[in-house]
CSV table of C-alpha atoms in Angstrom, one decimal:
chain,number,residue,atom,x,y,z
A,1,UNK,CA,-23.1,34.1,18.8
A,2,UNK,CA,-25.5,31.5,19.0
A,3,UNK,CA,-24.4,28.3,20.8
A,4,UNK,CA,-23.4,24.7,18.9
A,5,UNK,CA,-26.2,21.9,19.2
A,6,UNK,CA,-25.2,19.1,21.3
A,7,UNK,CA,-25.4,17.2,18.6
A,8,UNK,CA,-22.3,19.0,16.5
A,9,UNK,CA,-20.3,19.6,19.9
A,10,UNK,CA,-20.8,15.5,20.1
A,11,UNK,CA,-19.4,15.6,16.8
A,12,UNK,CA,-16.3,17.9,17.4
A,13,UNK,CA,-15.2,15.6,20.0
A,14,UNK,CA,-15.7,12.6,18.3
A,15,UNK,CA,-13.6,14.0,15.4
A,16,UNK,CA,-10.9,14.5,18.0
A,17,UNK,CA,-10.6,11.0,18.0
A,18,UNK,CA,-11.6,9.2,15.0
A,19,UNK,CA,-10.9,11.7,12.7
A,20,UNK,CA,-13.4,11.4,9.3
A,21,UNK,CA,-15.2,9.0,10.8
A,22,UNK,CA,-16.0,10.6,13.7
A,23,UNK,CA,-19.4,12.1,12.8
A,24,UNK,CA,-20.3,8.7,10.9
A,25,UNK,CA,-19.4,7.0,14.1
A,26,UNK,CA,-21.4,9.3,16.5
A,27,UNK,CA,-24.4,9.0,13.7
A,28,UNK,CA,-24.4,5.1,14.0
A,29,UNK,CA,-24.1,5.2,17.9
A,30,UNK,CA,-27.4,7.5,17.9
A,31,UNK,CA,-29.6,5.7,15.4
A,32,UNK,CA,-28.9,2.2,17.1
A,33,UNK,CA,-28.7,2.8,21.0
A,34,UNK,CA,-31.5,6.2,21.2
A,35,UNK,CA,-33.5,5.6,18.0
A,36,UNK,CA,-33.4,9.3,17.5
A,37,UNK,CA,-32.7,11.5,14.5
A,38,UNK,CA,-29.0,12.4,15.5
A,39,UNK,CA,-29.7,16.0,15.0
A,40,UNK,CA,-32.0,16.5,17.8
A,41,UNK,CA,-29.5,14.9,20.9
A,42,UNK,CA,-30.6,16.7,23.9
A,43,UNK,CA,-28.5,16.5,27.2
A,44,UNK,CA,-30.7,14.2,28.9
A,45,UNK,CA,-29.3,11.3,26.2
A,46,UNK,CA,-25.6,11.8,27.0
A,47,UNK,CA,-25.2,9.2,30.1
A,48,UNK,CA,-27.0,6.6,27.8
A,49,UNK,CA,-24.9,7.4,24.6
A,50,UNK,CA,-21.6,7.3,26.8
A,51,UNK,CA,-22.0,4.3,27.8
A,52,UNK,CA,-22.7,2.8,24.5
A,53,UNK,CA,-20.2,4.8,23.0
A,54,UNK,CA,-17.8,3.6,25.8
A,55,UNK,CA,-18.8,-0.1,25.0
A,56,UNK,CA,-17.5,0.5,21.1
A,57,UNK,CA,-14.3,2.6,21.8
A,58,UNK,CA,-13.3,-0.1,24.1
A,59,UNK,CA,-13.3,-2.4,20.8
A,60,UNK,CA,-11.5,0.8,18.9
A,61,UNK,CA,-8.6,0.9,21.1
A,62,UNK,CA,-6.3,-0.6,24.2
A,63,UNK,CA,-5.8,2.6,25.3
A,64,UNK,CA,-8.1,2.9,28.6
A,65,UNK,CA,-7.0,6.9,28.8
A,66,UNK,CA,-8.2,7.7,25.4
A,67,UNK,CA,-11.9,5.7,26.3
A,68,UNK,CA,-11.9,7.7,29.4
A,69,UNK,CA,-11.0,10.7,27.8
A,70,UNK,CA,-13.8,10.8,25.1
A,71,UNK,CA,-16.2,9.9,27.5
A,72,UNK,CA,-16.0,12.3,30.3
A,73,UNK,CA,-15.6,14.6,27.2
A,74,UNK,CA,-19.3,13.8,26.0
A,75,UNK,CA,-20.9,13.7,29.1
A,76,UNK,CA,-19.5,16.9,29.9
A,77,UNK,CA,-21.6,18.2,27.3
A,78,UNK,CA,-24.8,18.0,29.6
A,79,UNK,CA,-23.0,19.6,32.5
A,80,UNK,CA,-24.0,23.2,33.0
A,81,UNK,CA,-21.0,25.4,33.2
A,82,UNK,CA,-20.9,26.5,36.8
A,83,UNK,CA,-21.0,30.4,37.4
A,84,UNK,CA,-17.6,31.9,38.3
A,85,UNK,CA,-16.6,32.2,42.2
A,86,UNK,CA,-16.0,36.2,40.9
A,87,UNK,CA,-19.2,36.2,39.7
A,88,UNK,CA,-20.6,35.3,42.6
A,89,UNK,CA,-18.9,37.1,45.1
B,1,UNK,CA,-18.7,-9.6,-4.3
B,2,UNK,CA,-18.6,-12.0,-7.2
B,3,UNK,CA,-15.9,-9.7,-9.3
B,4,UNK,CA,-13.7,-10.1,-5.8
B,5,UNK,CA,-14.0,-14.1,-5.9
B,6,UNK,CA,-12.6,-13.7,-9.0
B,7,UNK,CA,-9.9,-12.0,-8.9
B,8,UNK,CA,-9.1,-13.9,-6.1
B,9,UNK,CA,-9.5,-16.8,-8.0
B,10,UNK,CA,-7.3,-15.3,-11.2
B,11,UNK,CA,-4.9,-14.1,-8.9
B,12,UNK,CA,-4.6,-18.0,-7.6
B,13,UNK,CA,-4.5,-19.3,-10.6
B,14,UNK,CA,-1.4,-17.1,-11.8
B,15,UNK,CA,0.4,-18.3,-8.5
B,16,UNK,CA,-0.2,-21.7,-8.9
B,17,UNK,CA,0.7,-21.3,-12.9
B,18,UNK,CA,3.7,-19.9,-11.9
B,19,UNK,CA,4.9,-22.6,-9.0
B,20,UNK,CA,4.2,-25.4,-12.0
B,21,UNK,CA,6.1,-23.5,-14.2
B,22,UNK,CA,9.3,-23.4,-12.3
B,23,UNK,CA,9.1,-26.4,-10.5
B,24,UNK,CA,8.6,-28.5,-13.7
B,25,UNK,CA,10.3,-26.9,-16.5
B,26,UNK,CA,14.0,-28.0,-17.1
B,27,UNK,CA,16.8,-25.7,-15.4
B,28,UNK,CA,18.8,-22.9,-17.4
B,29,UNK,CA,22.1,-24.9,-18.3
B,30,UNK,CA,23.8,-22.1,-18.0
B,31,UNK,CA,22.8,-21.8,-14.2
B,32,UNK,CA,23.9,-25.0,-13.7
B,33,UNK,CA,27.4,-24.2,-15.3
B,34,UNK,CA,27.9,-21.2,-13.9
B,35,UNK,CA,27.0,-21.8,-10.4
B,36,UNK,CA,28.1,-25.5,-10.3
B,37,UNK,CA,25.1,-27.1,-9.3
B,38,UNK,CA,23.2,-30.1,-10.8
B,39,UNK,CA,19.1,-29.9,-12.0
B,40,UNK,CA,17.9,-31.3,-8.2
B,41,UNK,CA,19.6,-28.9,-6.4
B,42,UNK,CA,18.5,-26.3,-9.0
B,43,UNK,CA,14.6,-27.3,-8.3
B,44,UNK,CA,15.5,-27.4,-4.4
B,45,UNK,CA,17.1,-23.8,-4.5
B,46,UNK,CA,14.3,-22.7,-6.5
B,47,UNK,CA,12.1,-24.3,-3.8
B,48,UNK,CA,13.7,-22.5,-1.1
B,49,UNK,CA,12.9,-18.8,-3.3
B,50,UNK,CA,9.1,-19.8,-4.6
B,51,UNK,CA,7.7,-20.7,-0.9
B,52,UNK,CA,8.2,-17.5,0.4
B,53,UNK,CA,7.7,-15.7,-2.8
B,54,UNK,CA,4.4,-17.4,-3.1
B,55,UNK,CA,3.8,-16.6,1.1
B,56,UNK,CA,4.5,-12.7,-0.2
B,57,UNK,CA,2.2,-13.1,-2.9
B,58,UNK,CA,-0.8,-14.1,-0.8
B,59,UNK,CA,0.2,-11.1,1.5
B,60,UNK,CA,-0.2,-9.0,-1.0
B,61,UNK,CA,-3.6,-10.3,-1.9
B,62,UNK,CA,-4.8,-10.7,1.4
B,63,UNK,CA,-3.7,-7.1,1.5
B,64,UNK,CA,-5.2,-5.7,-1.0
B,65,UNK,CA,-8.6,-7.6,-0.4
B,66,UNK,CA,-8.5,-5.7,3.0
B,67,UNK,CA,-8.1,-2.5,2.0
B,68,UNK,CA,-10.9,-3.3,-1.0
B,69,UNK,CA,-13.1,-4.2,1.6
B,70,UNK,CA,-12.7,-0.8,3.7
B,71,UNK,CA,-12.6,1.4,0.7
B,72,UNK,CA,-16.6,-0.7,-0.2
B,73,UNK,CA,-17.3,0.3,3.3
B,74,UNK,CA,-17.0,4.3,3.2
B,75,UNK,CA,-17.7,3.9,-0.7
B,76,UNK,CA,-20.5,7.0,0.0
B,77,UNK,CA,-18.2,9.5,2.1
B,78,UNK,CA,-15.9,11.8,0.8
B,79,UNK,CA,-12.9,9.4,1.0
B,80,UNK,CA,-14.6,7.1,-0.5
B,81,UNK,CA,-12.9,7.7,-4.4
B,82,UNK,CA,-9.7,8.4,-3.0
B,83,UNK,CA,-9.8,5.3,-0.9
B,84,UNK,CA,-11.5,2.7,-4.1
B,85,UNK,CA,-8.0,4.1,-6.5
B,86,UNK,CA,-6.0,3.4,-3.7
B,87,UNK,CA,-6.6,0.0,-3.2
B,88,UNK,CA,-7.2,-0.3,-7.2
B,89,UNK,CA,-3.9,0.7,-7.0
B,90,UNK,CA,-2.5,-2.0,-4.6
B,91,UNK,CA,-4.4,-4.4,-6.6
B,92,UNK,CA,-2.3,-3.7,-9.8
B,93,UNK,CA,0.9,-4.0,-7.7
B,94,UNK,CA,-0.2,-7.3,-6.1
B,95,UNK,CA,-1.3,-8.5,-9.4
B,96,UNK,CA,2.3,-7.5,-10.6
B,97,UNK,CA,4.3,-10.2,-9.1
B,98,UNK,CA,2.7,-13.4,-10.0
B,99,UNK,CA,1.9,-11.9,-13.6
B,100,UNK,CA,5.6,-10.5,-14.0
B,101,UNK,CA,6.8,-13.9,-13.0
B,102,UNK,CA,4.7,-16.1,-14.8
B,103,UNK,CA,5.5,-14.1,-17.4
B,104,UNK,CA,9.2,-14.2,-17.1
B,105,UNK,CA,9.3,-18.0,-16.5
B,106,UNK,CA,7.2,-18.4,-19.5
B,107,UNK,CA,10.3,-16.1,-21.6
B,108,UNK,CA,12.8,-18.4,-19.4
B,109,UNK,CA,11.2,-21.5,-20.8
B,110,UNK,CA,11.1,-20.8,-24.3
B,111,UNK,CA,14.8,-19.3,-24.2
B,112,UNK,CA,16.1,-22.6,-22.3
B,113,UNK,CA,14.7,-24.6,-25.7
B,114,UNK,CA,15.7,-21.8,-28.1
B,115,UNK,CA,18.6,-19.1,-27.0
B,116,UNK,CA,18.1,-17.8,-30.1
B,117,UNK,CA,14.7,-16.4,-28.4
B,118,UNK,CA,16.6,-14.4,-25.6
B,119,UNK,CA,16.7,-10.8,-27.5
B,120,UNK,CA,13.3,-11.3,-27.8
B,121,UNK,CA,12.5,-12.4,-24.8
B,122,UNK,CA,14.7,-9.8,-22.9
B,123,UNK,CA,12.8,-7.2,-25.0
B,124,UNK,CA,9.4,-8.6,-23.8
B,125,UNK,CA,10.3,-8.9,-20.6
B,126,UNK,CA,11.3,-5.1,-20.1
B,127,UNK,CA,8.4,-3.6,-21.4
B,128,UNK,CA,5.6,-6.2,-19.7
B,129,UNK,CA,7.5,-5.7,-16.7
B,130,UNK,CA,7.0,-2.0,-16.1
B,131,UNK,CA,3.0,-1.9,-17.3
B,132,UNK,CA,1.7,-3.2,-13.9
B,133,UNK,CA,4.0,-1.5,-11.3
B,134,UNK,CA,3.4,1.8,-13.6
B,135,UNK,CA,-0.7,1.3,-13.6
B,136,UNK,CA,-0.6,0.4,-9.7
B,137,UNK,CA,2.1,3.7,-8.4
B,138,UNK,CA,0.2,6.0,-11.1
B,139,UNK,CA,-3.1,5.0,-9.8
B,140,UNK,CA,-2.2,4.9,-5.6
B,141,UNK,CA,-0.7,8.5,-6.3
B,142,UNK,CA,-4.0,9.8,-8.0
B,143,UNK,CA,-5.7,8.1,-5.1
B,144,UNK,CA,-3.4,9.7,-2.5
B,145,UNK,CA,-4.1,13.5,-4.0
B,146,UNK,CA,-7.9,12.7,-3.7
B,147,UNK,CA,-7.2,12.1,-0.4
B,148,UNK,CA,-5.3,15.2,0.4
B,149,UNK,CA,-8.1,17.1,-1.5
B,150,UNK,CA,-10.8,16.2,1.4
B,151,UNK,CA,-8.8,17.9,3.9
B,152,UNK,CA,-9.7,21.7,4.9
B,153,UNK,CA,-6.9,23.1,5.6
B,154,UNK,CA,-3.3,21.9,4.6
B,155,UNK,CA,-0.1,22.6,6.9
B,156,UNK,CA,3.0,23.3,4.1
B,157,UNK,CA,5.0,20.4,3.1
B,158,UNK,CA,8.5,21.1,4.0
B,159,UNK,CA,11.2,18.9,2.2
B,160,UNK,CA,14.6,17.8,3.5
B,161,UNK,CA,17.2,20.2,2.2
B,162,UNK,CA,18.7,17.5,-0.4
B,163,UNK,CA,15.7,16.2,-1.8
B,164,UNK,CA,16.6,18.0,-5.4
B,165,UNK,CA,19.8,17.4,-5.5
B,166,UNK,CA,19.3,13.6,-4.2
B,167,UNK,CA,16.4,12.9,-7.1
B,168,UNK,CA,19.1,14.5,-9.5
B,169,UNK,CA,21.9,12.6,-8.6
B,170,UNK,CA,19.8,9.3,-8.0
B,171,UNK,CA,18.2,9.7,-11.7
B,172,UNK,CA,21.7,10.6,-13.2
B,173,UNK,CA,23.3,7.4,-11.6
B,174,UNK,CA,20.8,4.8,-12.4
B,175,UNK,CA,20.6,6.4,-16.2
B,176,UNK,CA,24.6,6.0,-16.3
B,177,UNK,CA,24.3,2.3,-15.1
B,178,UNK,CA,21.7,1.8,-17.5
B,179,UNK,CA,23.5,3.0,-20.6
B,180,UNK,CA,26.8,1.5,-19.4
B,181,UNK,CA,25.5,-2.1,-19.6
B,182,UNK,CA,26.9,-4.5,-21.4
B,183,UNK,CA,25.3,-5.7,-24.6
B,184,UNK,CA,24.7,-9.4,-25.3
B,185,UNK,CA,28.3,-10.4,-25.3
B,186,UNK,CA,30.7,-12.9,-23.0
B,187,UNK,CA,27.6,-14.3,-21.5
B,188,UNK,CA,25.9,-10.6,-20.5
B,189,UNK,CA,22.4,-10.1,-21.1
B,190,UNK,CA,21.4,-6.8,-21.9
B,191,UNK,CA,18.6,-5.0,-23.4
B,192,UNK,CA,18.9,-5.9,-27.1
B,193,UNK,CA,18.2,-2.1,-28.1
B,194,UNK,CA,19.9,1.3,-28.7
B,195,UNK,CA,20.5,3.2,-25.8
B,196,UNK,CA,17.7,6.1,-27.2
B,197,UNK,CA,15.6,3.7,-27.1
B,198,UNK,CA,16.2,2.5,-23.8
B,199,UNK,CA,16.3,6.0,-22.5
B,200,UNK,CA,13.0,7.1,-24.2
B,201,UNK,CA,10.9,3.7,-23.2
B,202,UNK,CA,12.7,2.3,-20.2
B,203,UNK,CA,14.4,4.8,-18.2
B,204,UNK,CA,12.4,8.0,-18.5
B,205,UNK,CA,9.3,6.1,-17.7
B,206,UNK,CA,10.6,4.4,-15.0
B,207,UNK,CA,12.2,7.6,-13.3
B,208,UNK,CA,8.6,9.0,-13.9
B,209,UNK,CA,6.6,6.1,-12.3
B,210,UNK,CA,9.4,6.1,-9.5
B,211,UNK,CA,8.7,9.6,-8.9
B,212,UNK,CA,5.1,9.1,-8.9
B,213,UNK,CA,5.4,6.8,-6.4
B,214,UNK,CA,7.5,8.5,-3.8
B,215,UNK,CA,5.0,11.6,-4.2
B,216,UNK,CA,2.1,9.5,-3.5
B,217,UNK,CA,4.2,8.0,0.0
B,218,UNK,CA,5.0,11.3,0.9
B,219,UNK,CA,1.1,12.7,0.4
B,220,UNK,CA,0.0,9.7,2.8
B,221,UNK,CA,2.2,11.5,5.3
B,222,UNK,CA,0.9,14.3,4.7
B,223,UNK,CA,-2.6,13.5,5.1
B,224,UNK,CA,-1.5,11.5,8.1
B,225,UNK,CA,-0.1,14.9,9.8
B,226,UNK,CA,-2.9,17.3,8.9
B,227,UNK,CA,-5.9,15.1,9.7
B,228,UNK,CA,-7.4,14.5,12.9
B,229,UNK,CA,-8.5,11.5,15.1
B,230,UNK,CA,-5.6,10.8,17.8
B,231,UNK,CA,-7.6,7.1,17.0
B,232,UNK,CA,-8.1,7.7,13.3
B,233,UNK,CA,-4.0,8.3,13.0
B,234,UNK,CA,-2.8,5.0,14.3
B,235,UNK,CA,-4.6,3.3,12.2
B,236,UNK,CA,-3.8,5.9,9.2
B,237,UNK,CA,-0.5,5.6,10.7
B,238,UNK,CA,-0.2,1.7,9.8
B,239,UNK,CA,-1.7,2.2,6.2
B,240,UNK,CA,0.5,4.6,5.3
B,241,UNK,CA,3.9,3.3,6.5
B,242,UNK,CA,2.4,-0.3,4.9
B,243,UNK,CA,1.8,1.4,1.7
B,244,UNK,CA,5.5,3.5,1.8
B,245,UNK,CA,7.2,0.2,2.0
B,246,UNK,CA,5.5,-1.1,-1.0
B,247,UNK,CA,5.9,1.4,-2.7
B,248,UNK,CA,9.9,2.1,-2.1
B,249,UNK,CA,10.1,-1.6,-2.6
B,250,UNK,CA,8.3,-1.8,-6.0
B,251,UNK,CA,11.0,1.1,-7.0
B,252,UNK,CA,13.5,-0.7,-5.5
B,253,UNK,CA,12.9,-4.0,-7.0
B,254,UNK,CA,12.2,-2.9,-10.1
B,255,UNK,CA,15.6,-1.1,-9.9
B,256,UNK,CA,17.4,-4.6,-9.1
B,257,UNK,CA,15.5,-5.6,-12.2
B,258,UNK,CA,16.8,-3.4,-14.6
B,259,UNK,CA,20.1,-3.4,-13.6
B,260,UNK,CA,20.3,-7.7,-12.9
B,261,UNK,CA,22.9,-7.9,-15.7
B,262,UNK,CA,25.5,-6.1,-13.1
B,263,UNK,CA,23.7,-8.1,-10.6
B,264,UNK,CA,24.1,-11.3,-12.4
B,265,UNK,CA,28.3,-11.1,-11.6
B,266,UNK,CA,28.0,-11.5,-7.9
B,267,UNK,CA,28.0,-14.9,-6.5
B,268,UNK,CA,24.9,-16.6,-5.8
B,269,UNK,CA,24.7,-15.6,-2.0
B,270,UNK,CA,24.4,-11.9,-2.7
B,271,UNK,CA,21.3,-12.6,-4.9
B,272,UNK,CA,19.9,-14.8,-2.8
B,273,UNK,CA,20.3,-12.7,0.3
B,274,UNK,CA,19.1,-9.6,-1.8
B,275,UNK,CA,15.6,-11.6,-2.7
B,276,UNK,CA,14.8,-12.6,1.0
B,277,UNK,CA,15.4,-9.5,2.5
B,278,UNK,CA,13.2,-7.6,-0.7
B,279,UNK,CA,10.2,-10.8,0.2
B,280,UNK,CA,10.6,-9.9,3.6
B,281,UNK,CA,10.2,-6.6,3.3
B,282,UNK,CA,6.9,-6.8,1.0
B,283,UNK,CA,5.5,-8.8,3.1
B,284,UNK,CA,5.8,-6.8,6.2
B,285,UNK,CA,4.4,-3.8,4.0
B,286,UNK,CA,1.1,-5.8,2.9
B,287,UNK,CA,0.5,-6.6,6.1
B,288,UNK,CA,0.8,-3.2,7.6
B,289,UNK,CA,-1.9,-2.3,4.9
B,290,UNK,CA,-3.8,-5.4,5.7
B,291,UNK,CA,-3.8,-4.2,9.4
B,292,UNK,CA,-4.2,-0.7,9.2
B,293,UNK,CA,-7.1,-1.3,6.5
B,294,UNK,CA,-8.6,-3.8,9.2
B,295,UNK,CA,-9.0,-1.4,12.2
B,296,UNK,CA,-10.1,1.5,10.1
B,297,UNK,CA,-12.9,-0.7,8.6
B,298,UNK,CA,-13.5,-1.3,12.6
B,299,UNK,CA,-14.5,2.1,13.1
B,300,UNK,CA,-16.8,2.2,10.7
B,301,UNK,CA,-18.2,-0.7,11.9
B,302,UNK,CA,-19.0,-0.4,15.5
């Protein structure tokens, strides 16, 4: 099964929190802070859409756990899965 | 923006109509009998009931104008219709109580300088006095099942175990005080009509509307528990519970309403008592809208 873009895993998380206007949320944060078409996020934007995205939530909500929360969420995006210890051994 | 100036400007104008109205028109005499009180302390005691019911007013409109303003906003998404009736919907309801009660004073003056006006005027009053609250509760419950249309999946409603039985009882009860009302004799006001006519234009509608209205309450819930946003919710969260208490209060008030003739035998305390707690109420209803409507505007802002 072929893998979700960034850009709609960005979206599922941002739904987590803002509901319906999670995707229209994630959209505006794209087009303003990366000047990008939001479809084509690639890992490498992730630390610079966090911390924008950080910057708005903040406004969003008092609740410094849910900020942190979506956050390390998104950035965890770009982080390659690390291969099993089992695997490994 | 210019159609909002104006009805902010109409919706002024009513409240202001309405304050010169009371505060300037002579008192009922029969007020004055019957709770032993001369014309000054009549216009101070009405004082003391049209400062916060104008505050309440405002509320509402500042309200409203809120959730207008959020529903322009996401006018393009798939909320966006369910969101526009809505606040239509809140509109009507604000609208309501400066036109019911300019409306009403307007009846009250006329019958002060001919009682032989008051059948009429009682007649009149009924029936203008349900279309608003029916257009605004018919029109927020359309809006609330457009809402609970955009969601994907739907968990299953499950009611309390009494809710039958309690709208059955309820309906049966306010029917019986209805129809047991006094007509216009020893002082009573009553509706000036047969009581199938009552029952076919006043009661059955209003037990519709009323009905309509708790459903559309209940759907905000609804919505509230199957959507998702751990954000989104709280602010849902404040909308919904703003626009539960306006709604049980419109039933509620308009309940007082058309039963005032039994409420008219209690002391003037009671009453009084009844009114500040019902403004109160409102009040902290259109500003739960006002605020929840605020913050989700927020979010699709930043």
């Amino acid at each position: 099964m072929a893998q979700d873009s960034i850009y709609t895993q960005a979206v599922e998380i941002s739904e987590e929190y803002l509901g319906p206007a999670g995707e229209r949320f994630l959209r505006r944060q794209i087009d303003t802070h990366l000047g990008i078409v939001p479809e084509s996020l690639k890992k490498n934007h992730l630390p610079k859409l966090t911390k924008w995205t950080e910057l708005a939530f903040a406004l969003l909500t008092n609740d410094y756990h849910e900020v942190s929360s979506y956050t390390s969420n998104l950035l965890s995006l770009g982080v390659s899965k690390p291969v099993s210890d089992e695997k490994t051994r | 923006m210019k159609r909002n100036k104006l009805t902010i400007y109409f919706f002024l104008a009513l409240t202001l109509l309405y304050v010169a109205i009371v505060m300037f028109s002579p008192a009922d005499p029969s007020a004055t009998a019957k709770y032993h009180i001369d014309q000054s302390q009549i216009r101070l005691l009405t004082l003391t009931i049209v400062v916060p019911l104008v505050v309440i007013w405002l509320t509402a409109l500042y309200g409203s104008v809120r959730i207008h303003d959020y529903s322009k906003v996401i006018k393009d998404t798939k909320e966006g219709i369910a969101f526009k009736l809505v606040s239509r919907g809140l509109l009507f309801i604000a609208f309501s109580l400066p036109a019911n009660a300019v409306f009403g004073a307007v009846l009250s003056y006329f019958t002060v300088k001919n009682p032989n006006f008051q059948s009429t005027a009682t007649i009149l009053r009924n029936y203008f006095n349900i279309i608003l609250p029916a257009a605004g509760l018919l029109t927020i419950n359309k809006g609330a099942s457009a809402l609970i249309s955009t969601l994907r999946k739907i968990r299953p409603v499950t009611w309390p175990p009494l809710t039958l039985p309690g709208i059955i009882i309820a309906s049966s009860v306010y029917t019986w005080l209805i129809t047991t009302r006094p007509f216009s004799a020893a002082g009573d006001t009553g509706y000036y009509l047969p009581n199938w006519i009552i029952l076919a234009t006043l009661s059955i509608p209003y037990l519709y509307i009323w009905c309509r209205g708790i459903l559309a309450a209940v759907k905000f819930f609804v919505y509230k528990q199957n959507i998702r946003g751990v954000i989104y919710k709280k602010s849902l969260g404040l909308l919904a519970t703003g626009i539960a208490t306006i709604i049980i209060l419109s039933v509620a008030s308009q309940i007082l309403i058309t039963l005032s003739a039994r409420l008219n035998r209690l002391n003037l305390t009671p009453i009084l008592i009844l009114v500040y707690v019902l403004v109160a109420l409102n009040a902290l209803g259109f500003g739960l809208v006002a605020r929840g409507a605020k913050k989700l505007k927020l979010i699709e802002e930043v």
